[in-house]
mmCIF file of C-alpha atoms and ligand atoms in Angstrom:
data_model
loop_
_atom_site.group_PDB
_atom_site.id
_atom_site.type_symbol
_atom_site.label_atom_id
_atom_site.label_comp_id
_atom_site.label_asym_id
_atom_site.label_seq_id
_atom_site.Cartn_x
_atom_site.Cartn_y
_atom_site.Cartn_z
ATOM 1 C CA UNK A 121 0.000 0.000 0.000
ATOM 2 C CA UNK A 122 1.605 3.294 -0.717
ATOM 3 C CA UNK A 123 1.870 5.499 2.505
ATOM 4 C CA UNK A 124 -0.365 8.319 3.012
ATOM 5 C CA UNK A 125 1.453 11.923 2.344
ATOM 6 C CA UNK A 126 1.524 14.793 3.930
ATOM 7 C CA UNK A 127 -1.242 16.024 1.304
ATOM 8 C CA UNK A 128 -3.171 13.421 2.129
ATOM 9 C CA UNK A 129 -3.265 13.933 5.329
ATOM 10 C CA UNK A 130 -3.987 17.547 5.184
ATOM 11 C CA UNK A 131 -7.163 17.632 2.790
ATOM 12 C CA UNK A 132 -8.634 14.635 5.397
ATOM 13 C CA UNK A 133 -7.979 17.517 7.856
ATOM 14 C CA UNK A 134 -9.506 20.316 6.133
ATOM 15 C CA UNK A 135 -12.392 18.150 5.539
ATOM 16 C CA UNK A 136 -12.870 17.099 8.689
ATOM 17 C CA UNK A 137 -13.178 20.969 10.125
ATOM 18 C CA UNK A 138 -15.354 21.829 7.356
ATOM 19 C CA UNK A 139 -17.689 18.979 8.748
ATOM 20 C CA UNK A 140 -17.613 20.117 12.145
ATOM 21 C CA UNK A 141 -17.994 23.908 11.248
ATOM 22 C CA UNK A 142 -20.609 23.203 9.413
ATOM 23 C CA UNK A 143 -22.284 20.950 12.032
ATOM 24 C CA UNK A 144 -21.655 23.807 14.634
ATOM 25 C CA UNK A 145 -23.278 26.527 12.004
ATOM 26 C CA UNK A 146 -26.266 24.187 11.469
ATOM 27 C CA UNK A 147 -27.017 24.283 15.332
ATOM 28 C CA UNK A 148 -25.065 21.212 16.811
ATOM 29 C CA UNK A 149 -23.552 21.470 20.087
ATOM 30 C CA UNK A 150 -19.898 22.522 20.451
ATOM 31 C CA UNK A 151 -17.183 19.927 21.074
ATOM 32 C CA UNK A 152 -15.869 20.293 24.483
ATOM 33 C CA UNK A 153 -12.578 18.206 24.391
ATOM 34 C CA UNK A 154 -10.675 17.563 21.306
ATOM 35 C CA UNK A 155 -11.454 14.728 18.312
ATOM 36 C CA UNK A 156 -11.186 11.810 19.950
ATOM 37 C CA UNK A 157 -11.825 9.799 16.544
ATOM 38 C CA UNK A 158 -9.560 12.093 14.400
ATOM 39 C CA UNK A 159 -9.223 9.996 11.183
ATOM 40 C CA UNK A 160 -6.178 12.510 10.042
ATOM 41 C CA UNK A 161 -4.664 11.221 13.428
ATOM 42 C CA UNK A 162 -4.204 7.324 12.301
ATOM 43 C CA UNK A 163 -3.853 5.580 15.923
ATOM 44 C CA UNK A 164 -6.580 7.303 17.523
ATOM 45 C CA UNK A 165 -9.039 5.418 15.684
ATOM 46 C CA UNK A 166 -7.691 2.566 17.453
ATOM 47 C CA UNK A 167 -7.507 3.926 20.803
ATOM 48 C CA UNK A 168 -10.259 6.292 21.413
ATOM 49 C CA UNK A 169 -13.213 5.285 23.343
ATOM 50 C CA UNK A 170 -16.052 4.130 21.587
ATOM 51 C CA UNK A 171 -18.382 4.602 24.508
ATOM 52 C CA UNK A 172 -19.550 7.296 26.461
ATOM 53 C CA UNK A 173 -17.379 8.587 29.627
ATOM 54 C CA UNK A 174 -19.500 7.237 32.783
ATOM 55 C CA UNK A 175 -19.693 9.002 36.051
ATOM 56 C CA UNK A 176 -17.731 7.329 38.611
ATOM 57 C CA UNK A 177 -17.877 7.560 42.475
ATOM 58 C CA UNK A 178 -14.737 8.415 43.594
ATOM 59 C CA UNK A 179 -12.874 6.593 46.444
ATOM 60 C CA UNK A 180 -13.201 8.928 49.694
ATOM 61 C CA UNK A 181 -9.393 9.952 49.578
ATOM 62 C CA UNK A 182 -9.704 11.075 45.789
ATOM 63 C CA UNK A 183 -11.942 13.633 46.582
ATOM 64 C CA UNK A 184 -9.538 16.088 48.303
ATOM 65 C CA UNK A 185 -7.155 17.977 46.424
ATOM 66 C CA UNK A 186 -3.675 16.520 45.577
ATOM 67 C CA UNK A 187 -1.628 18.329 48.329
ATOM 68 C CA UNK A 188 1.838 18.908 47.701
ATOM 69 C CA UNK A 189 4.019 21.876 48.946
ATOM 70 C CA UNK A 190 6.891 23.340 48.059
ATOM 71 C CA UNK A 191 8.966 20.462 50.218
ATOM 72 C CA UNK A 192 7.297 17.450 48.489
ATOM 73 C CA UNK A 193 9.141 18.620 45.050
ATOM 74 C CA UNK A 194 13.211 19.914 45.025
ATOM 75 C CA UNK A 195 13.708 23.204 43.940
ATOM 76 C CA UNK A 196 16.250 21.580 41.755
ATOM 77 C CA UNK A 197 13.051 19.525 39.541
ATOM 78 C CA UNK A 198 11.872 22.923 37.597
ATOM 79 C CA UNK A 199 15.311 23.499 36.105
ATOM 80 C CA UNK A 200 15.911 20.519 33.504
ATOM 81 C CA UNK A 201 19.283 21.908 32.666
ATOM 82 C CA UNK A 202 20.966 21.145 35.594
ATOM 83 C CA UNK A 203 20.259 17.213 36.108
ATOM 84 C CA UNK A 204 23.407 16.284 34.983
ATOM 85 C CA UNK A 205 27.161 17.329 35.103
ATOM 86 C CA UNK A 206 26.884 19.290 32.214
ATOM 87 C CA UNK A 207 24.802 21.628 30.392
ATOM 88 C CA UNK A 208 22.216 20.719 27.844
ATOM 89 C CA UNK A 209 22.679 22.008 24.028
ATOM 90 C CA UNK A 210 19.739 24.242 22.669
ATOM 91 C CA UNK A 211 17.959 27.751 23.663
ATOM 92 C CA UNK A 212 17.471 28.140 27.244
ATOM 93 C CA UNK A 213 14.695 29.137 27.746
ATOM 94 C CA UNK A 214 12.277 30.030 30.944
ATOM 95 C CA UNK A 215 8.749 28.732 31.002
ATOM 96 C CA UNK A 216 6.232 30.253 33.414
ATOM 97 C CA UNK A 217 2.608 30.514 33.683
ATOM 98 C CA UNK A 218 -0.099 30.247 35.848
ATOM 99 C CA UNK A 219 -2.835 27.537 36.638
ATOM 100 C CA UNK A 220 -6.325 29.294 36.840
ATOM 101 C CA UNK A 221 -9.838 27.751 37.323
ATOM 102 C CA UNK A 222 -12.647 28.968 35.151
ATOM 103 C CA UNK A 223 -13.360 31.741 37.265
ATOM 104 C CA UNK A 224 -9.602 33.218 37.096
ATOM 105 C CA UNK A 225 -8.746 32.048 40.527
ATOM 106 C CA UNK A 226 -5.537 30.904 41.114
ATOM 107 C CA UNK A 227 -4.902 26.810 41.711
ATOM 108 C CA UNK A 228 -2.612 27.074 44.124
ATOM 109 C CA UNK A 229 0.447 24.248 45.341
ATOM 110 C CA UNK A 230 -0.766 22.024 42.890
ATOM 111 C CA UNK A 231 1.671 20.046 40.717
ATOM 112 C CA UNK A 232 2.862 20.830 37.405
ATOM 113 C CA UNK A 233 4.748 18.159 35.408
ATOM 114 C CA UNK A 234 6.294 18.984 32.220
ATOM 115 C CA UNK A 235 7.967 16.414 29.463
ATOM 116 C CA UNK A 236 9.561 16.588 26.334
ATOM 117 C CA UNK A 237 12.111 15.790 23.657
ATOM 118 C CA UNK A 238 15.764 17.349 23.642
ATOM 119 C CA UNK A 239 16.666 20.270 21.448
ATOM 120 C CA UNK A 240 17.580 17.606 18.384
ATOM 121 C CA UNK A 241 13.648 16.221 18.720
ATOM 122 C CA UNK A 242 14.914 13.228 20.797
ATOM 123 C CA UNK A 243 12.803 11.652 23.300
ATOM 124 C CA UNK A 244 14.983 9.262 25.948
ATOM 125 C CA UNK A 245 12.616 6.573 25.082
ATOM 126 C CA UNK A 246 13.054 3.126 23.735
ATOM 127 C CA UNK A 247 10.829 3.894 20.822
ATOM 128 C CA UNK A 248 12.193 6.439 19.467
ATOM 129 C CA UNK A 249 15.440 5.250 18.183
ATOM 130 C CA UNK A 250 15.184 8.223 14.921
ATOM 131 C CA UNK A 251 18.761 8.728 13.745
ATOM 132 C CA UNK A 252 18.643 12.779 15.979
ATOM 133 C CA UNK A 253 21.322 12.694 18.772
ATOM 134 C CA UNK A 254 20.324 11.950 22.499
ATOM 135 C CA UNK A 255 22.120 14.576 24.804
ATOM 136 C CA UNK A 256 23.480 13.247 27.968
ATOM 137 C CA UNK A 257 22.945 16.505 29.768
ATOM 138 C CA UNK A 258 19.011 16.264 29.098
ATOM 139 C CA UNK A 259 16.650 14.038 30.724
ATOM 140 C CA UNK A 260 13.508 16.369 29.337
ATOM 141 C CA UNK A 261 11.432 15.519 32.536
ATOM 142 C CA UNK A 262 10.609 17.956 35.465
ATOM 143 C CA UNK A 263 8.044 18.717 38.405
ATOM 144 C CA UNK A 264 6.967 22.415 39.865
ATOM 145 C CA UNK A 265 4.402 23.532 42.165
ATOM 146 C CA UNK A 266 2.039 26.321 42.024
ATOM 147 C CA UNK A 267 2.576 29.184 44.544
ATOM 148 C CA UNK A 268 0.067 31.016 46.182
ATOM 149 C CA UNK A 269 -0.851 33.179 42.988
ATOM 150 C CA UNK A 270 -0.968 29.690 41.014
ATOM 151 C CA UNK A 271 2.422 30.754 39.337
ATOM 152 C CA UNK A 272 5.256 28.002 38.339
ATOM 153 C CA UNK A 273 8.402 27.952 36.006
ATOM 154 C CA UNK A 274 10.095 26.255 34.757
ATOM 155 C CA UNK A 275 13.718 26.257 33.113
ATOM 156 C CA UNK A 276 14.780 24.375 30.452
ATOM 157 C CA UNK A 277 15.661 24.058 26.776
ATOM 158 C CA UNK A 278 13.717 24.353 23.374
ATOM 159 C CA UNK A 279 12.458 20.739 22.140
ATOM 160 C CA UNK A 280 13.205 20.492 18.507
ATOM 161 C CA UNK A 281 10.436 19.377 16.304
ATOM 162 C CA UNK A 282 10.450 15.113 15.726
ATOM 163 C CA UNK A 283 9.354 12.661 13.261
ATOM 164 C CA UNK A 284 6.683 10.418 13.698
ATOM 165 C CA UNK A 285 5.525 7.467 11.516
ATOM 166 C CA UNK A 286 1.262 8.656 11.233
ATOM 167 C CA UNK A 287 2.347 9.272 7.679
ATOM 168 C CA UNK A 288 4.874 9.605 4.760
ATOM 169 C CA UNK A 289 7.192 12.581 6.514
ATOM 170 C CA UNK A 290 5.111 13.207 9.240
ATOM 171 C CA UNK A 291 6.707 15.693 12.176
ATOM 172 C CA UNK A 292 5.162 16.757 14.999
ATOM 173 C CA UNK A 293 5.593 20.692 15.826
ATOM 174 C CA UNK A 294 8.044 21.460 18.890
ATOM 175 C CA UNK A 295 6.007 21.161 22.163
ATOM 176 C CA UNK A 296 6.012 20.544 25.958
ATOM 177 C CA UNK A 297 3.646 18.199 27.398
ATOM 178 C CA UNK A 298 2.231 19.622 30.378
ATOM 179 C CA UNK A 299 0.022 17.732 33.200
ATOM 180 C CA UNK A 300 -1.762 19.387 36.158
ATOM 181 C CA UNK A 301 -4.401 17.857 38.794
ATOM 182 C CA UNK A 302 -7.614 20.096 39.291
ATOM 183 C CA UNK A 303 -9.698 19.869 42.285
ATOM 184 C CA UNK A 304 -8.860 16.301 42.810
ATOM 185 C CA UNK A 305 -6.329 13.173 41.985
ATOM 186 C CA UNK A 306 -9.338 12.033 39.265
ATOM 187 C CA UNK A 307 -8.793 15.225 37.547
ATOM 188 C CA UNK A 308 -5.514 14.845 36.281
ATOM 189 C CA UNK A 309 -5.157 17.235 32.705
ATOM 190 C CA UNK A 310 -2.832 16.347 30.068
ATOM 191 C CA UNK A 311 -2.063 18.950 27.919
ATOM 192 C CA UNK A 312 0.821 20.103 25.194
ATOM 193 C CA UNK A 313 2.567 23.570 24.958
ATOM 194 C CA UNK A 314 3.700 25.055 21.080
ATOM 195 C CA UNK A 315 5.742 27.986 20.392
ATOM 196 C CA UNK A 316 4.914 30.548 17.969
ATOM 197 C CA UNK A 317 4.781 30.212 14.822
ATOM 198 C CA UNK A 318 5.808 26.857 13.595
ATOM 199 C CA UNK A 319 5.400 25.760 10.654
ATOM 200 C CA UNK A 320 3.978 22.645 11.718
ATOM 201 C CA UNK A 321 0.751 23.354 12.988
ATOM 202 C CA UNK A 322 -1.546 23.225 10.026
ATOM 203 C CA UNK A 323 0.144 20.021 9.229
ATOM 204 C CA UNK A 324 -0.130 18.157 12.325
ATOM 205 C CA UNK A 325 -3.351 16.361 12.918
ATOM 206 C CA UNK A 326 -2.720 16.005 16.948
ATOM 207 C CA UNK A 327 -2.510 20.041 16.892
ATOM 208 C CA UNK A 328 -5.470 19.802 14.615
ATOM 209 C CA UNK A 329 -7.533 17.225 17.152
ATOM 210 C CA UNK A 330 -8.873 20.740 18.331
ATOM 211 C CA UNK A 331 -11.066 21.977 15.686
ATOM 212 C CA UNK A 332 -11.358 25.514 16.657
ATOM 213 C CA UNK A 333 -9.055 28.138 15.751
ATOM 214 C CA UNK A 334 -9.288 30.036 18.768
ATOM 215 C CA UNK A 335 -8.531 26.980 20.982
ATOM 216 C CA UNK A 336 -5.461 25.609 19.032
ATOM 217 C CA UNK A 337 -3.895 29.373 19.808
ATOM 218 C CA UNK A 338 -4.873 28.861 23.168
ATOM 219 C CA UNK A 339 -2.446 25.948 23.560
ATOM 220 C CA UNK A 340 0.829 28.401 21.631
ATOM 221 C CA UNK A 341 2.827 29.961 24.469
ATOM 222 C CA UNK A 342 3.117 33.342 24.037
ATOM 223 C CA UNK A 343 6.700 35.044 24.033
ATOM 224 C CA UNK A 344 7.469 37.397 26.572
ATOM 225 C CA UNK A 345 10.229 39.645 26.603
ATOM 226 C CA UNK A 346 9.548 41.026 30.060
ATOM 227 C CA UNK A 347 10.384 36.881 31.202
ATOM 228 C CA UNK A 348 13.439 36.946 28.899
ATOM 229 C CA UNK A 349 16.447 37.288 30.943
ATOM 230 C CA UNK A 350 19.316 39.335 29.372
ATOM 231 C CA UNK A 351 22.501 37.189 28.239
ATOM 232 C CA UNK A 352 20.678 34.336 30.177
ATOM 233 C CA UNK A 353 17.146 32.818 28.550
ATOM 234 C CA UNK A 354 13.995 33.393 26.870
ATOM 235 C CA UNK A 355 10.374 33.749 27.775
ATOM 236 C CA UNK A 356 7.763 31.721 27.161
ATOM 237 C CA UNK A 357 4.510 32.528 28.997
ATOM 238 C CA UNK A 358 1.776 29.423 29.230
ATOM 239 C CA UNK A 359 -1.684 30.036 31.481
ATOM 240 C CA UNK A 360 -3.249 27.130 32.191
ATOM 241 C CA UNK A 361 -7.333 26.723 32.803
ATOM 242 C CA UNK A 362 -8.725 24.033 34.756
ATOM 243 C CA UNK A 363 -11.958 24.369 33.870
ATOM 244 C CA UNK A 364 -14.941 26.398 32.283
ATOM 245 C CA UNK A 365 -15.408 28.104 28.912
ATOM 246 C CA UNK A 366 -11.798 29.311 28.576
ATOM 247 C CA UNK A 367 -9.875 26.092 29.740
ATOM 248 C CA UNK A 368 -7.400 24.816 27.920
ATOM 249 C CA UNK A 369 -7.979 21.666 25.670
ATOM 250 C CA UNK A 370 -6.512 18.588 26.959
ATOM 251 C CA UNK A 371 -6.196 15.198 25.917
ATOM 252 C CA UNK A 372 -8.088 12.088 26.368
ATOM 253 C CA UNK A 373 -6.504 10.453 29.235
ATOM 254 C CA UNK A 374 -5.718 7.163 27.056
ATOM 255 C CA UNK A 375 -2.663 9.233 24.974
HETATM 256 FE FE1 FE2 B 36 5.867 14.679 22.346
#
């Protein structure tokens, strides 16, 4: 079977917002989390769920908010370029944001884990064995908690973008995957941070799991030069929403 191109891939993406638009514009119901069946996006039609989410009762201890404080997690876990005995190649860069719920409120001393590949586009992880260099100074892993005004940061390096096999050529824009708890250890959110203006994003049909426009921005972090830190690091800026109209899209839990 010939493999699927990038063109191909692209006009099934196209189509499949036009359908949805066009739903929405005939009076259906907005989406409120991303395509879980994205046909453009080949192995979600083998792993999304086929039937509805069910309510579950919660075991008593779930309830109450995952509480860690500043102790549970080093100081040392929000700067991913000094893990090792050296320091990591790429563009250091700072990453801070905060974690809001729906009504603007800050999430406070809630945990923030961040993950993602080195600045070649190299994941330490058995499966991806593409022929990008690992770096021995980067693990690409690290853990931050909110302060009172739901703030964290994080410093690290710029991911490179990587290849992936949904399709003949297929690369997945540079991002961070992000994952925060809500209210409660059954609300953990999985999420993935882009930087402006790659050249990726109309091409990649994770990025294009969220149909909207206006969402997929929501999910670009936003370059600050105020956060830029002269002969030091850049800025990124990423706000995160729990919940309500604004929140951020996340993924299924199941990817
Ligand atoms: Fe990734």
């Amino acid at each position: 079977m010939t493999p699927l191109t990038q063109a191909d891939i692209s006009a099934e993406i196209a189509e499949r917002h036009a359908y949805y638009d066009s739903r929405v514009a005939a009076g259906a119901a907005r989406l409120d989390s991303p395509l879980l069946d994205f046909a453009p996006y080949r192995s979600s039609i083998l792993r999304h769920p086929t039937k509805n989410p069910r309510l579950v009762d919660p075991e008593t201890i779930e309830l109450a908010s995952p509480a860690f404080g500043q102790r549970d997690v080093a100081a040392v876990e929000s700067d991913l370029t000094v893990q090792h005995s050296g320091e990591p190649l790429g563009e250091r860069m700072t990453v801070s944001g905060r974690v809001l719920d729906g009504d603007g409120r800050p999430v406070r001393h809630q945990l923030v884990e961040i993950w993602q590949a080195n600045s070649s586009g190299r994941y330490i992880h058995q499966r991806d064995q593409h022929p990008a260099p690992l770096d021995p100074n980067f693990t690409g892993a690290g853990r931050a908690v909110t302060n009172d005004d739901g703030e964290y940061a994080f410093t690290t390096i710029k991911p490179g973008p990587y290849p992936w096999k949904n399709h003949a050529n297929a690369w997945r824009p540079a991002h961070i995957h992000f994952s925060v708890f809500g209210s409660s250890f059954t609300q953990r959110l999985v999420t993935q941070m882009y930087f402006p203006g790659d050249p990726l994003f109309a091409l990649d049909p994770i990025f294009n799991t969220i149909w909207r426009q206006r969402d997929r921005e929501s999910l670009i972090g936003v370059y600050d030069h105020e956060l830029t830190s002269p002969e030091w690091a850049t800025g990124y800026r990423f706000d995160i929403v729990v919940d309500g109209p604004d929140a951020t899209w996340f993924e299924n839990e199941s990817e």
